[in-house]
PDB file of C-alpha atoms in Angstrom:
ATOM      1  CA  UNK A   1     -54.924 -79.852 -92.087  1.00  0.00           C
ATOM      2  CA  UNK A   2     -57.168 -77.081 -90.773  1.00  0.00           C
ATOM      3  CA  UNK A   3     -60.820 -78.096 -90.625  1.00  0.00           C
ATOM      4  CA  UNK A   4     -62.120 -74.555 -91.090  1.00  0.00           C
ATOM      5  CA  UNK A   5     -60.132 -74.022 -94.311  1.00  0.00           C
ATOM      6  CA  UNK A   6     -62.362 -75.408 -97.057  1.00  0.00           C
ATOM      7  CA  UNK A   7     -61.692 -72.949 -99.893  1.00  0.00           C
ATOM      8  CA  UNK A   8     -59.073 -70.601-101.321  1.00  0.00           C
ATOM      9  CA  UNK A   9     -60.907 -67.708 -99.686  1.00  0.00           C
ATOM     10  CA  UNK A  10     -60.729 -69.494 -96.311  1.00  0.00           C
ATOM     11  CA  UNK A  11     -56.996 -70.078 -96.779  1.00  0.00           C
ATOM     12  CA  UNK A  12     -56.320 -66.397 -97.484  1.00  0.00           C
ATOM     13  CA  UNK A  13     -58.300 -65.370 -94.411  1.00  0.00           C
ATOM     14  CA  UNK A  14     -56.345 -67.880 -92.325  1.00  0.00           C
ATOM     15  CA  UNK A  15     -53.094 -66.148 -93.301  1.00  0.00           C
ATOM     16  CA  UNK A  16     -54.282 -62.998 -91.517  1.00  0.00           C
ATOM     17  CA  UNK A  17     -55.309 -64.645 -88.252  1.00  0.00           C
ATOM     18  CA  UNK A  18     -53.507 -63.068 -85.256  1.00  0.00           C
ATOM     19  CA  UNK A  19     -50.573 -65.005 -83.830  1.00  0.00           C
ATOM     20  CA  UNK A  20     -49.431 -64.735 -80.214  1.00  0.00           C
ATOM     21  CA  UNK A  21     -45.662 -64.326 -79.761  1.00  0.00           C
ATOM     22  CA  UNK A  22     -44.505 -64.797 -76.148  1.00  0.00           C
ATOM     23  CA  UNK A  23     -41.438 -63.206 -74.625  1.00  0.00           C
ATOM     24  CA  UNK A  24     -41.270 -59.959 -76.623  1.00  0.00           C
ATOM     25  CA  UNK A  25     -39.346 -57.181 -74.855  1.00  0.00           C
ATOM     26  CA  UNK A  26     -41.418 -54.066 -74.192  1.00  0.00           C
ATOM     27  CA  UNK A  27     -39.322 -50.922 -73.523  1.00  0.00           C
ATOM     28  CA  UNK A  28     -42.428 -49.154 -72.183  1.00  0.00           C
ATOM     29  CA  UNK A  29     -42.964 -51.836 -69.552  1.00  0.00           C
ATOM     30  CA  UNK A  30     -39.304 -52.801 -69.144  1.00  0.00           C
ATOM     31  CA  UNK A  31     -40.355 -56.431 -69.247  1.00  0.00           C
ATOM     32  CA  UNK A  32     -41.135 -59.272 -71.568  1.00  0.00           C
ATOM     33  CA  UNK A  33     -44.747 -59.449 -72.731  1.00  0.00           C
ATOM     34  CA  UNK A  34     -46.930 -61.484 -75.079  1.00  0.00           C
ATOM     35  CA  UNK A  35     -47.319 -59.716 -78.418  1.00  0.00           C
ATOM     36  CA  UNK A  36     -49.788 -60.195 -81.257  1.00  0.00           C
ATOM     37  CA  UNK A  37     -48.539 -60.462 -84.817  1.00  0.00           C
ATOM     38  CA  UNK A  38     -50.885 -60.113 -87.762  1.00  0.00           C
ATOM     39  CA  UNK A  39     -50.064 -60.178 -91.490  1.00  0.00           C
ATOM     40  CA  UNK A  40     -51.967 -58.275 -94.193  1.00  0.00           C
ATOM     41  CA  UNK A  41     -51.476 -58.033 -97.941  1.00  0.00           C
ATOM     42  CA  UNK A  42     -50.166 -54.572 -98.810  1.00  0.00           C
ATOM     43  CA  UNK A  43     -50.021 -54.848-102.621  1.00  0.00           C
ATOM     44  CA  UNK A  44     -51.202 -57.312-105.253  1.00  0.00           C
ATOM     45  CA  UNK A  45     -49.539 -58.322-108.552  1.00  0.00           C
ATOM     46  CA  UNK A  46     -51.163 -58.443-112.007  1.00  0.00           C
ATOM     47  CA  UNK A  47     -50.614 -62.227-111.996  1.00  0.00           C
ATOM     48  CA  UNK A  48     -51.263 -64.103-108.749  1.00  0.00           C
ATOM     49  CA  UNK A  49     -49.870 -67.629-108.353  1.00  0.00           C
ATOM     50  CA  UNK A  50     -51.270 -69.597-105.421  1.00  0.00           C
ATOM     51  CA  UNK A  51     -49.169 -72.575-104.357  1.00  0.00           C
ATOM     52  CA  UNK A  52     -51.290 -75.063-102.432  1.00  0.00           C
ATOM     53  CA  UNK A  53     -49.637 -76.992 -99.617  1.00  0.00           C
ATOM     54  CA  UNK A  54     -50.121 -80.471-101.078  1.00  0.00           C
ATOM     55  CA  UNK A  55     -46.973 -82.043 -99.595  1.00  0.00           C
ATOM     56  CA  UNK A  56     -46.552 -82.129 -95.835  1.00  0.00           C
ATOM     57  CA  UNK A  57     -43.986 -83.672 -93.502  1.00  0.00           C
ATOM     58  CA  UNK A  58     -45.065 -86.400 -91.110  1.00  0.00           C
ATOM     59  CA  UNK A  59     -42.646 -87.610 -88.409  1.00  0.00           C
ATOM     60  CA  UNK A  60     -43.698 -91.206 -88.957  1.00  0.00           C
ATOM     61  CA  UNK A  61     -44.219 -91.446 -92.711  1.00  0.00           C
ATOM     62  CA  UNK A  62     -41.972 -88.648 -93.928  1.00  0.00           C
ATOM     63  CA  UNK A  63     -43.212 -86.424 -96.747  1.00  0.00           C
ATOM     64  CA  UNK A  64     -46.848 -87.199 -97.558  1.00  0.00           C
ATOM     65  CA  UNK A  65     -49.350 -85.854-100.050  1.00  0.00           C
ATOM     66  CA  UNK A  66     -52.430 -84.102 -98.661  1.00  0.00           C
ATOM     67  CA  UNK A  67     -55.604 -85.401-100.315  1.00  0.00           C
ATOM     68  CA  UNK A  68     -57.756 -82.628 -98.868  1.00  0.00           C
ATOM     69  CA  UNK A  69     -60.180 -81.133-101.411  1.00  0.00           C
ATOM     70  CA  UNK A  70     -60.165 -77.345-101.610  1.00  0.00           C
ATOM     71  CA  UNK A  71     -62.872 -75.250-103.238  1.00  0.00           C
ATOM     72  CA  UNK A  72     -62.121 -72.601-105.863  1.00  0.00           C
ATOM     73  CA  UNK A  73     -63.935 -70.977-108.757  1.00  0.00           C
ATOM     74  CA  UNK A  74     -63.083 -69.194-111.993  1.00  0.00           C
ATOM     75  CA  UNK A  75     -63.016 -65.863-110.147  1.00  0.00           C
ATOM     76  CA  UNK A  76     -61.404 -64.851-106.859  1.00  0.00           C
ATOM     77  CA  UNK A  77     -62.485 -61.831-104.828  1.00  0.00           C
ATOM     78  CA  UNK A  78     -59.879 -60.771-102.273  1.00  0.00           C
ATOM     79  CA  UNK A  79     -61.705 -60.158 -98.984  1.00  0.00           C
ATOM     80  CA  UNK A  80     -61.092 -56.772 -97.296  1.00  0.00           C
ATOM     81  CA  UNK A  81     -59.986 -58.587 -94.126  1.00  0.00           C
ATOM     82  CA  UNK A  82     -56.970 -59.931 -96.044  1.00  0.00           C
ATOM     83  CA  UNK A  83     -55.823 -56.451 -97.100  1.00  0.00           C
ATOM     84  CA  UNK A  84     -53.960 -53.738 -95.231  1.00  0.00           C
ATOM     85  CA  UNK A  85     -56.033 -50.733 -94.065  1.00  0.00           C
ATOM     86  CA  UNK A  86     -54.646 -48.599 -96.918  1.00  0.00           C
ATOM     87  CA  UNK A  87     -55.626 -51.241 -99.488  1.00  0.00           C
ATOM     88  CA  UNK A  88     -59.170 -51.495 -98.124  1.00  0.00           C
ATOM     89  CA  UNK A  89     -59.853 -47.924 -99.219  1.00  0.00           C
ATOM     90  CA  UNK A  90     -59.254 -48.915-102.850  1.00  0.00           C
ATOM     91  CA  UNK A  91     -61.673 -50.808-105.148  1.00  0.00           C
ATOM     92  CA  UNK A  92     -61.957 -54.441-104.132  1.00  0.00           C
ATOM     93  CA  UNK A  93     -59.503 -56.493-106.242  1.00  0.00           C
ATOM     94  CA  UNK A  94     -60.828 -59.384-108.296  1.00  0.00           C
ATOM     95  CA  UNK A  95     -58.922 -62.102-110.144  1.00  0.00           C
ATOM     96  CA  UNK A  96     -59.779 -64.502-112.965  1.00  0.00           C
ATOM     97  CA  UNK A  97     -58.482 -68.047-113.095  1.00  0.00           C
ATOM     98  CA  UNK A  98     -56.544 -68.906-116.259  1.00  0.00           C
ATOM     99  CA  UNK A  99     -54.506 -71.992-115.358  1.00  0.00           C
ATOM    100  CA  UNK A 100     -54.330 -74.940-112.958  1.00  0.00           C
ATOM    101  CA  UNK A 101     -51.519 -77.447-112.450  1.00  0.00           C
ATOM    102  CA  UNK A 102     -52.690 -80.800-111.078  1.00  0.00           C
ATOM    103  CA  UNK A 103     -50.690 -83.505-109.318  1.00  0.00           C
ATOM    104  CA  UNK A 104     -51.880 -87.067-109.915  1.00  0.00           C
ATOM    105  CA  UNK A 105     -51.010 -89.889-107.553  1.00  0.00           C
ATOM    106  CA  UNK A 106     -51.246 -90.569-103.841  1.00  0.00           C
ATOM    107  CA  UNK A 107     -47.581 -90.164-102.918  1.00  0.00           C
ATOM    108  CA  UNK A 108     -45.158 -87.265-102.740  1.00  0.00           C
ATOM    109  CA  UNK A 109     -42.299 -89.354-104.135  1.00  0.00           C
ATOM    110  CA  UNK A 110     -43.861 -89.712-107.573  1.00  0.00           C
ATOM    111  CA  UNK A 111     -46.849 -89.011-109.746  1.00  0.00           C
ATOM    112  CA  UNK A 112     -47.864 -87.135-112.850  1.00  0.00           C
ATOM    113  CA  UNK A 113     -48.710 -83.518-113.687  1.00  0.00           C
ATOM    114  CA  UNK A 114     -51.408 -82.189-116.019  1.00  0.00           C
ATOM    115  CA  UNK A 115     -52.776 -78.695-116.614  1.00  0.00           C
ATOM    116  CA  UNK A 116     -56.005 -76.883-117.457  1.00  0.00           C
ATOM    117  CA  UNK A 117     -55.516 -73.704-119.489  1.00  0.00           C
ATOM    118  CA  UNK A 118     -57.992 -70.971-120.389  1.00  0.00           C
ATOM    119  CA  UNK A 119     -57.911 -70.254-124.118  1.00  0.00           C
ATOM    120  CA  UNK A 120     -57.409 -66.763-125.495  1.00  0.00           C
ATOM    121  CA  UNK A 121     -61.135 -66.328-126.092  1.00  0.00           C
ATOM    122  CA  UNK A 122     -61.442 -66.103-122.303  1.00  0.00           C
ATOM    123  CA  UNK A 123     -64.256 -68.646-122.122  1.00  0.00           C
ATOM    124  CA  UNK A 124     -63.187 -72.146-123.243  1.00  0.00           C
ATOM    125  CA  UNK A 125     -60.706 -74.428-121.496  1.00  0.00           C
ATOM    126  CA  UNK A 126     -58.198 -77.080-122.559  1.00  0.00           C
ATOM    127  CA  UNK A 127     -56.930 -80.009-120.502  1.00  0.00           C
ATOM    128  CA  UNK A 128     -53.327 -80.877-121.416  1.00  0.00           C
ATOM    129  CA  UNK A 129     -51.690 -84.187-120.528  1.00  0.00           C
ATOM    130  CA  UNK A 130     -48.199 -84.493-122.025  1.00  0.00           C
ATOM    131  CA  UNK A 131     -48.784 -84.327-125.807  1.00  0.00           C
ATOM    132  CA  UNK A 132     -52.536 -84.932-125.533  1.00  0.00           C
ATOM    133  CA  UNK A 133     -55.104 -82.183-125.143  1.00  0.00           C
ATOM    134  CA  UNK A 134     -58.855 -81.818-125.402  1.00  0.00           C
ATOM    135  CA  UNK A 135     -61.468 -79.153-124.647  1.00  0.00           C
ATOM    136  CA  UNK A 136     -63.302 -79.288-121.334  1.00  0.00           C
ATOM    137  CA  UNK A 137     -66.282 -77.358-119.966  1.00  0.00           C
ATOM    138  CA  UNK A 138     -65.708 -74.747-117.277  1.00  0.00           C
ATOM    139  CA  UNK A 139     -67.673 -76.976-114.902  1.00  0.00           C
ATOM    140  CA  UNK A 140     -64.776 -79.463-114.978  1.00  0.00           C
ATOM    141  CA  UNK A 141     -62.356 -76.744-113.884  1.00  0.00           C
ATOM    142  CA  UNK A 142     -64.265 -75.492-110.865  1.00  0.00           C
ATOM    143  CA  UNK A 143     -63.833 -77.436-107.621  1.00  0.00           C
ATOM    144  CA  UNK A 144     -65.834 -77.475-104.426  1.00  0.00           C
ATOM    145  CA  UNK A 145     -64.918 -79.116-101.163  1.00  0.00           C
ATOM    146  CA  UNK A 146     -67.782 -81.633-101.365  1.00  0.00           C
ATOM    147  CA  UNK A 147     -67.253 -82.924-104.911  1.00  0.00           C
ATOM    148  CA  UNK A 148     -65.295 -86.061-105.780  1.00  0.00           C
ATOM    149  CA  UNK A 149     -62.433 -85.532-108.204  1.00  0.00           C
ATOM    150  CA  UNK A 150     -63.676 -88.336-110.464  1.00  0.00           C
ATOM    151  CA  UNK A 151     -66.644 -86.131-111.348  1.00  0.00           C
ATOM    152  CA  UNK A 152     -64.251 -83.884-113.260  1.00  0.00           C
ATOM    153  CA  UNK A 153     -62.736 -86.479-115.580  1.00  0.00           C
ATOM    154  CA  UNK A 154     -59.462 -87.189-113.726  1.00  0.00           C
ATOM    155  CA  UNK A 155     -58.080 -87.834-110.252  1.00  0.00           C
ATOM    156  CA  UNK A 156     -55.657 -84.898-110.087  1.00  0.00           C
ATOM    157  CA  UNK A 157     -55.598 -82.451-107.189  1.00  0.00           C
ATOM    158  CA  UNK A 158     -54.867 -78.773-107.767  1.00  0.00           C
ATOM    159  CA  UNK A 159     -51.274 -77.869-106.883  1.00  0.00           C
ATOM    160  CA  UNK A 160     -50.823 -74.427-108.490  1.00  0.00           C
ATOM    161  CA  UNK A 161     -53.539 -71.904-109.365  1.00  0.00           C
ATOM    162  CA  UNK A 162     -52.846 -69.053-111.787  1.00  0.00           C
ATOM    163  CA  UNK A 163     -54.974 -65.914-111.620  1.00  0.00           C
ATOM    164  CA  UNK A 164     -54.763 -62.619-113.471  1.00  0.00           C
ATOM    165  CA  UNK A 165     -56.109 -59.392-112.050  1.00  0.00           C
ATOM    166  CA  UNK A 166     -59.373 -58.242-113.597  1.00  0.00           C
ATOM    167  CA  UNK A 167     -59.117 -54.969-115.485  1.00  0.00           C
ATOM    168  CA  UNK A 168     -61.409 -52.021-114.600  1.00  0.00           C
ATOM    169  CA  UNK A 169     -64.790 -52.491-116.254  1.00  0.00           C
ATOM    170  CA  UNK A 170     -63.912 -55.975-117.482  1.00  0.00           C
ATOM    171  CA  UNK A 171     -66.752 -57.622-115.589  1.00  0.00           C
ATOM    172  CA  UNK A 172     -69.217 -55.741-117.789  1.00  0.00           C
ATOM    173  CA  UNK A 173     -67.336 -56.302-121.041  1.00  0.00           C
ATOM    174  CA  UNK A 174     -68.503 -58.886-123.534  1.00  0.00           C
ATOM    175  CA  UNK A 175     -65.009 -60.170-124.288  1.00  0.00           C
ATOM    176  CA  UNK A 176     -62.123 -61.033-121.972  1.00  0.00           C
ATOM    177  CA  UNK A 177     -58.575 -59.905-122.926  1.00  0.00           C
ATOM    178  CA  UNK A 178     -55.706 -62.387-123.049  1.00  0.00           C
ATOM    179  CA  UNK A 179     -54.007 -63.159-119.739  1.00  0.00           C
ATOM    180  CA  UNK A 180     -51.299 -60.772-118.587  1.00  0.00           C
ATOM    181  CA  UNK A 181     -47.878 -62.424-118.620  1.00  0.00           C
ATOM    182  CA  UNK A 182     -45.882 -60.023-116.443  1.00  0.00           C
ATOM    183  CA  UNK A 183     -45.725 -60.923-112.790  1.00  0.00           C
ATOM    184  CA  UNK A 184     -44.708 -59.074-109.649  1.00  0.00           C
ATOM    185  CA  UNK A 185     -44.456 -60.285-106.054  1.00  0.00           C
ATOM    186  CA  UNK A 186     -47.123 -59.377-103.538  1.00  0.00           C
ATOM    187  CA  UNK A 187     -46.146 -57.373-100.480  1.00  0.00           C
ATOM    188  CA  UNK A 188     -47.375 -58.001 -96.976  1.00  0.00           C
ATOM    189  CA  UNK A 189     -47.682 -55.634 -94.036  1.00  0.00           C
ATOM    190  CA  UNK A 190     -46.835 -57.135 -90.652  1.00  0.00           C
ATOM    191  CA  UNK A 191     -48.194 -55.524 -87.499  1.00  0.00           C
ATOM    192  CA  UNK A 192     -46.831 -56.439 -84.054  1.00  0.00           C
ATOM    193  CA  UNK A 193     -48.209 -54.998 -80.830  1.00  0.00           C
ATOM    194  CA  UNK A 194     -48.077 -55.911 -77.116  1.00  0.00           C
ATOM    195  CA  UNK A 195     -51.363 -57.360 -75.879  1.00  0.00           C
ATOM    196  CA  UNK A 196     -53.486 -54.881 -73.948  1.00  0.00           C
ATOM    197  CA  UNK A 197     -51.540 -51.812 -75.073  1.00  0.00           C
ATOM    198  CA  UNK A 198     -52.029 -49.212 -77.783  1.00  0.00           C
ATOM    199  CA  UNK A 199     -48.482 -49.435 -79.081  1.00  0.00           C
ATOM    200  CA  UNK A 200     -48.122 -50.879 -82.590  1.00  0.00           C
ATOM    201  CA  UNK A 201     -45.359 -51.223 -85.097  1.00  0.00           C
ATOM    202  CA  UNK A 202     -45.797 -51.989 -88.792  1.00  0.00           C
ATOM    203  CA  UNK A 203     -43.221 -53.083 -91.323  1.00  0.00           C
ATOM    204  CA  UNK A 204     -43.557 -53.729 -95.065  1.00  0.00           C
ATOM    205  CA  UNK A 205     -41.940 -56.862 -96.422  1.00  0.00           C
ATOM    206  CA  UNK A 206     -41.947 -58.757 -99.665  1.00  0.00           C
ATOM    207  CA  UNK A 207     -44.469 -61.578 -99.480  1.00  0.00           C
ATOM    208  CA  UNK A 208     -44.084 -65.148-100.598  1.00  0.00           C
ATOM    209  CA  UNK A 209     -46.677 -66.818-102.845  1.00  0.00           C
ATOM    210  CA  UNK A 210     -49.827 -67.360-100.875  1.00  0.00           C
ATOM    211  CA  UNK A 211     -50.391 -71.006 -99.851  1.00  0.00           C
ATOM    212  CA  UNK A 212     -53.609 -72.855 -99.330  1.00  0.00           C
ATOM    213  CA  UNK A 213     -53.870 -74.927 -96.245  1.00  0.00           C
TER     214      UNK A 213
END
């Protein structure tokens, strides 16, 4: 539970924080040195699925559910600091929320799942609970770190967030197209360099779904 991570944007920035790796062999110095590893997003998919870390392992209690509230809105702007240098030169990517999976209950061993889904008109939302469904205002979908879940009609906590990438010019359009269904994995660029030196190595690797802390 990281105190400074209060929103999805905070969680994405946290993924790029430098990490010190001790004992890395440096051929230039012929010795082991401390290196800095930093991860950036190198490419983004048309559909972005964010898997929030709701279930954590505790040595005393075993697997527990995190009750931490996390803020998110109906749009997500990917900060330049999250992206690789090559990606920063491109237009800033923006995503639109179209689905949320909630977990209800206080324990990891059981509970119930419900979903909020954006309708094809791109404006109205449905809350689905098994075979029951009803329309909800967008205000009940948005979360902020200070609000109580009961203010939104149920006690569920977001577990999966589904975003689709905004199309060029869509922000100015009067109508929103239906969500894209094709998905592709994001790629991350990993940079590792010895501290205090100018040597750097970068490698591209397939990225896992981003997780909120």
